[in-house]
Each structure stands twice: as structure tokens, then as C-alpha cells.
Amino acid sequence: MSSSSSPTSNRILLGITGGVAAYKAAELARLLIQDGMSVQAVMTHSACQFIGPTTLQALTGKLVFTDMWQTNDASSMAHINLSREVDAILVAPASADFIAKLANGLADDLLSTLCLARDCPLMIAPAMNRQMWENPATQRNLMMLQQDGVKMLGPASGEQACGETGMGRMLEADELAQAIRAMSQPKLLQSQRVLITAGPTFEAIDAVRGMTNTSSGKMGYALAHAALDAGAEVTLVSGPVCLKPPVAVKCIRVVSARAMMAAVKKEAPQADIFISVAAVADYRVVSTSKQKIKKTEDNLTLVLTPNPDILKYVANMRKAPFCVGFAAETENLEKNAESKRRNKKLPLLVANKAQDAIGSDESALILLDDEGKKHLAKAPKIDQARHIINHIALLYKK
Ligand code: C5P
């Protein structure tokens, strides 16, 4: 059984067992399908007490199997066929009872039979009350499963449905989807240390006002995901945005350009690759007022001074990492971007039209390097991020 290898394709059997966290499986199915995967749901009888198969059927567009003896499968061999037609099985949530069954090779219902009669990797996302988690029997079962090559996703610690707090909470749907996504990506940057800046910076004018650039941070965060999926160790220095960084990323939150610079200065010497996506404010006010400036009928003059150029600083370091810049331009995109690339001495610069890309979930890009340019047609930012990571890996290895 090749249970310790990683899935490389897109057909997932989503097994759902009985637990309050079963509701998260519906969202997980939706996210996996959104990622282009095909999802076949199989539910235990207990799972059906928590969430209806109809929900999963509607989300996956496939008949949901709940019973070994279900007669609507033409071959009537569902217990074997279903696991042969997928690239990986993910059981989420995996209850303490189901984990015990798996560990001991029991096969007394459809899902446990499928897990036993499989030739693909098996992943489980445990979900249970903290005492059940801590019980030596559960820990013993989990150890046995890990020895058998079963991959564990989570659990997390936190507030539980029973009102207690502790270990045993199932990972969130987006965290599980991210783990599945990561496993199916080629490890082009295995163990490389990637430092990314993302989002805008905010430069205070007074206690309540400030200047900033329009930037959602979506591209920088997508790159953090893509780099992580490619096997990199990722540090993200993020300006103020409303996005959640991937769990496995070291995220340093900053506000101003100078704070971003300080964080980058500290992290850059350890980085192999630096991807500067942040829309850093070019200027800040010379003197920030601690108090709110009173409104009057007169003009207000602010004296601005240039902010440090973070990318330029890193690109000029004695042992500079491989540096990638971004340029959002409103006109003469290619010309302006290429002169920026030369000016900052970058091996790679990613250019996009400011009007099209800012805040959007999609973008059209041009990759500019020493060998020329490559156009990437409009696509979701996560797909573009994967293209950029592939391109970086190619140039970096040269
Ligand atoms: O703002 P500009 O168009 O020059 O940005 C080009 C690149 O330089 C981007 O990658 C941006 O993150 C980086 N930059 C920086 N520090 C600045 C200004 C820009 O790192 N102060």
C-alpha cells in the first residue's frame, strides 16, 4: 500500500464520520471542488445524524454513499470500487471511534472498508472532545496509524462544541483544503526560505488620519500559499489587510513602510528568495501629529519625505537573496516595468495594470526577466502565483 506517498491528482474521497465538526465537511467539499478537484463523499450512519447527505450531494454533484449494502451502485461493489477511483482518501472529521477502527483494521461499514481496501494515501482530520483526544487509547491508535503511513491533519486546540477548551478541534475547512492543495503541488522550492512582503503600508498623518496605497494583499498572500505548497519555508511581512495568512507561514504584521523595512532587514539575511509584492507608500509625512489636527477653512500643507525602498535595499545586500519585484502601472506597462527591473537590478519583475489587478481576485501578468517577457492571461491570483513560483524556481536553479 502506498499510503505514505502524496496524492498527485485531483480525485478525493471525502469520508465523513459522526461529530459536530461534520458541518465543516460541507464547506471543505465546496473548497476542494472550487480548486478543481472531484469529490466523492462517503458518510457513516453517525455522520448522517449531524449533516444530511443531500447537502454533500448538492455540493459534489455526486451520489453520496452511506451504506455498504446500498443497491444504487450498478456494480454493487461500492466498498472496493470507490477507493480505486480516487487519488486519496481524506476522513474529515475522523472521530475517536473511527480512528480506533482504522488503527485495528476493522471494516464493519462502508467507509472503514474503503479505507482498508485502498491503494492510495489516507489522511485523517481528527475531531473529538479533549478528554477523548488525551485518552491513552486514542493516542495509541493515532501512533499506530502514523506508523502505518496515515497522514494526520490537525487537530487544533481551542473551544469545543461541548463548551470545554483543549486539543481535539478539527482544523477549519480552508486549512484542510490548503493541506490537500499543498500535497498535490510539485515541491519546486523544497526547504528554500522565501520572504514575501504583501499589502499596503499605512503612514500616519495624525492620531486618526493617514496615507496609504490601494492594495488588498491578495497577490502577496496567494504567493505565500503557492510558495508553501512548493515546499518552501515562508515568512510573510504584511501591511494592514483583512486576509488570513496560511497556518504554516511565519507572519509579521506591520503598519508603516519603516516598520516593514525593519522587519525585512531582520529576516532578509536568512532568506534564499525575496518576493516584494507590497505596495509600499512612497512618502510619509515629516512630522506626525500625536493629536488629531483640527479642521479649519484653510488649506493644509503636509511636508512629505520619501520612504526607504525596501526592495532596492535587499537587492543591494552583500549576500542578496534572489529578488523578485512587482510593478503596478497605469500606463506604458512594459516599458515602465522593464526600466524598474533594470533600475533595481532584479532578475525577475512581475508587471500588471494597476486598474485591472488591485483588489480583484484575478489578474493578467507579464513576467520580465533577462531573457525577455512572458504574458500570463487573466486568471485567478492563486493560479498566477503558482506560475510565478514555477518561474522563480526555474530561474533560481539556473
Ligand atoms: O513602488 P514601485 O512601483 O517602485 O514598486 C516596485 C517594487 O518595489 C515592488 O516590488 C515594491 O514592493 C517594491 N518597493 C519597495 N519599497 C518601496 C517602494 C517599492 O520595496 N519603498
CSV table of N, CA and C and ligand atoms in Angstrom, one decimal, residues 197 213 257 260 274-282 307-313 324-329 340 344 346 349-350, ligand 1:
chain,number,residue,atom,x,y,z
A,197,THR,N,6.9,40.3,1.0
A,197,THR,CA,6.1,41.4,1.6
A,197,THR,C,4.8,41.5,0.9
A,213,ASN,N,-1.7,53.1,0.2
A,213,ASN,CA,-1.9,52.7,-1.2
A,213,ASN,C,-3.0,51.8,-1.2
A,257,ALA,N,5.9,51.8,6.3
A,257,ALA,CA,7.0,51.4,5.5
A,257,ALA,C,8.3,51.2,6.3
A,260,MET,N,8.0,48.0,8.0
A,260,MET,CA,8.2,46.9,7.1
A,260,MET,C,9.7,46.7,6.8
A,274,PHE,N,13.5,36.5,-2.1
A,274,PHE,CA,12.7,37.7,-1.6
A,274,PHE,C,11.7,38.1,-2.7
A,275,ILE,N,10.5,38.0,-2.3
A,275,ILE,CA,9.4,38.5,-3.3
A,275,ILE,C,8.7,39.7,-2.7
A,276,SER,N,9.0,40.8,-3.4
A,276,SER,CA,8.5,42.1,-2.8
A,276,SER,C,7.2,42.5,-3.5
A,277,VAL,N,6.1,42.1,-2.9
A,277,VAL,CA,4.8,42.3,-3.5
A,277,VAL,C,4.1,43.6,-2.9
A,278,ALA,N,4.6,44.0,-1.8
A,278,ALA,CA,3.9,45.1,-1.0
A,278,ALA,C,3.8,46.4,-1.8
A,279,ALA,N,2.7,47.0,-1.7
A,279,ALA,CA,2.6,48.4,-2.3
A,279,ALA,C,3.0,49.4,-1.2
A,280,VAL,N,4.3,49.6,-1.2
A,280,VAL,CA,4.8,50.4,-0.1
A,280,VAL,C,4.6,51.9,-0.4
A,281,ALA,N,4.1,52.6,0.5
A,281,ALA,CA,3.8,54.1,0.3
A,281,ALA,C,5.2,54.7,0.0
A,282,ASP,N,5.2,55.5,-1.1
A,282,ASP,CA,6.4,56.1,-1.5
A,282,ASP,C,6.9,57.3,-0.5
A,307,ASN,N,10.0,57.4,1.5
A,307,ASN,CA,10.2,56.2,2.3
A,307,ASN,C,11.4,55.5,1.8
A,308,PRO,N,12.0,54.7,2.6
A,308,PRO,CA,13.1,53.8,2.1
A,308,PRO,C,12.6,52.8,1.1
A,309,ASP,N,13.4,52.5,0.0
A,309,ASP,CA,13.0,51.5,-0.9
A,309,ASP,C,13.5,50.1,-0.4
A,310,ILE,N,12.5,49.3,0.1
A,310,ILE,CA,12.9,48.1,0.7
A,310,ILE,C,13.5,47.1,-0.3
A,311,LEU,N,12.9,47.0,-1.4
A,311,LEU,CA,13.4,46.0,-2.4
A,311,LEU,C,14.8,46.4,-2.9
A,312,LYS,N,15.0,47.7,-3.1
A,312,LYS,CA,16.3,48.2,-3.5
A,312,LYS,C,17.4,47.8,-2.5
A,313,TYR,N,17.0,48.0,-1.2
A,313,TYR,CA,17.9,47.7,-0.1
A,313,TYR,C,18.3,46.2,-0.1
A,324,VAL,N,12.7,39.3,-6.4
A,324,VAL,CA,11.6,39.5,-7.4
A,324,VAL,C,10.8,40.7,-7.0
A,325,GLY,N,10.6,41.6,-8.0
A,325,GLY,CA,9.8,42.8,-7.8
A,325,GLY,C,8.4,42.7,-8.4
A,326,PHE,N,7.5,43.6,-8.0
A,326,PHE,CA,6.2,43.7,-8.7
A,326,PHE,C,6.1,45.2,-9.1
A,327,ALA,N,5.4,45.4,-10.2
A,327,ALA,CA,5.1,46.8,-10.6
A,327,ALA,C,3.7,46.9,-11.1
A,328,ALA,N,2.9,47.7,-10.5
A,328,ALA,CA,1.6,48.0,-10.9
A,328,ALA,C,1.7,49.4,-11.6
A,329,GLU,N,1.4,49.4,-12.9
A,329,GLU,CA,1.5,50.6,-13.6
A,329,GLU,C,0.1,51.0,-14.2
A,340,LYS,N,12.1,49.7,-14.4
A,340,LYS,CA,12.1,49.5,-12.9
A,340,LYS,C,13.0,48.3,-12.6
A,344,LYS,N,16.4,48.5,-10.4
A,344,LYS,CA,16.5,47.9,-9.1
A,344,LYS,C,17.4,46.6,-9.2
A,346,LEU,N,17.0,43.6,-10.8
A,346,LEU,CA,16.2,42.4,-10.4
A,346,LEU,C,16.3,41.4,-11.5
A,349,LEU,N,10.8,40.6,-12.6
A,349,LEU,CA,9.8,41.6,-12.2
A,349,LEU,C,8.5,41.2,-12.8
A,350,VAL,N,7.5,41.2,-12.0
A,350,VAL,CA,6.1,40.9,-12.4
A,350,VAL,C,5.3,42.2,-12.6
B,1,C5P,O1,6.5,51.4,-6.0
B,1,C5P,P1,7.2,50.8,-7.1
B,1,C5P,O2,6.5,50.7,-8.4
B,1,C5P,O3,8.7,51.3,-7.3
B,1,C5P,O4,7.4,49.2,-6.7
B,1,C5P,C1,8.2,48.3,-7.4
B,1,C5P,C2,8.7,47.3,-6.5
B,1,C5P,O5,9.5,47.8,-5.4
B,1,C5P,C3,7.6,46.4,-5.8
B,1,C5P,O6,8.1,45.1,-5.8
B,1,C5P,C4,7.5,47.0,-4.4
B,1,C5P,O7,7.2,46.0,-3.4
B,1,C5P,C5,9.0,47.5,-4.1
B,1,C5P,N1,9.1,48.7,-3.3
B,1,C5P,C6,9.7,48.6,-2.1
B,1,C5P,N2,9.8,49.7,-1.3
B,1,C5P,C7,9.4,50.9,-1.7
B,1,C5P,C8,8.7,51.0,-2.9
B,1,C5P,C9,8.6,49.9,-3.7
B,1,C5P,O8,10.1,47.5,-1.7
B,1,C5P,N3,9.5,51.9,-0.9
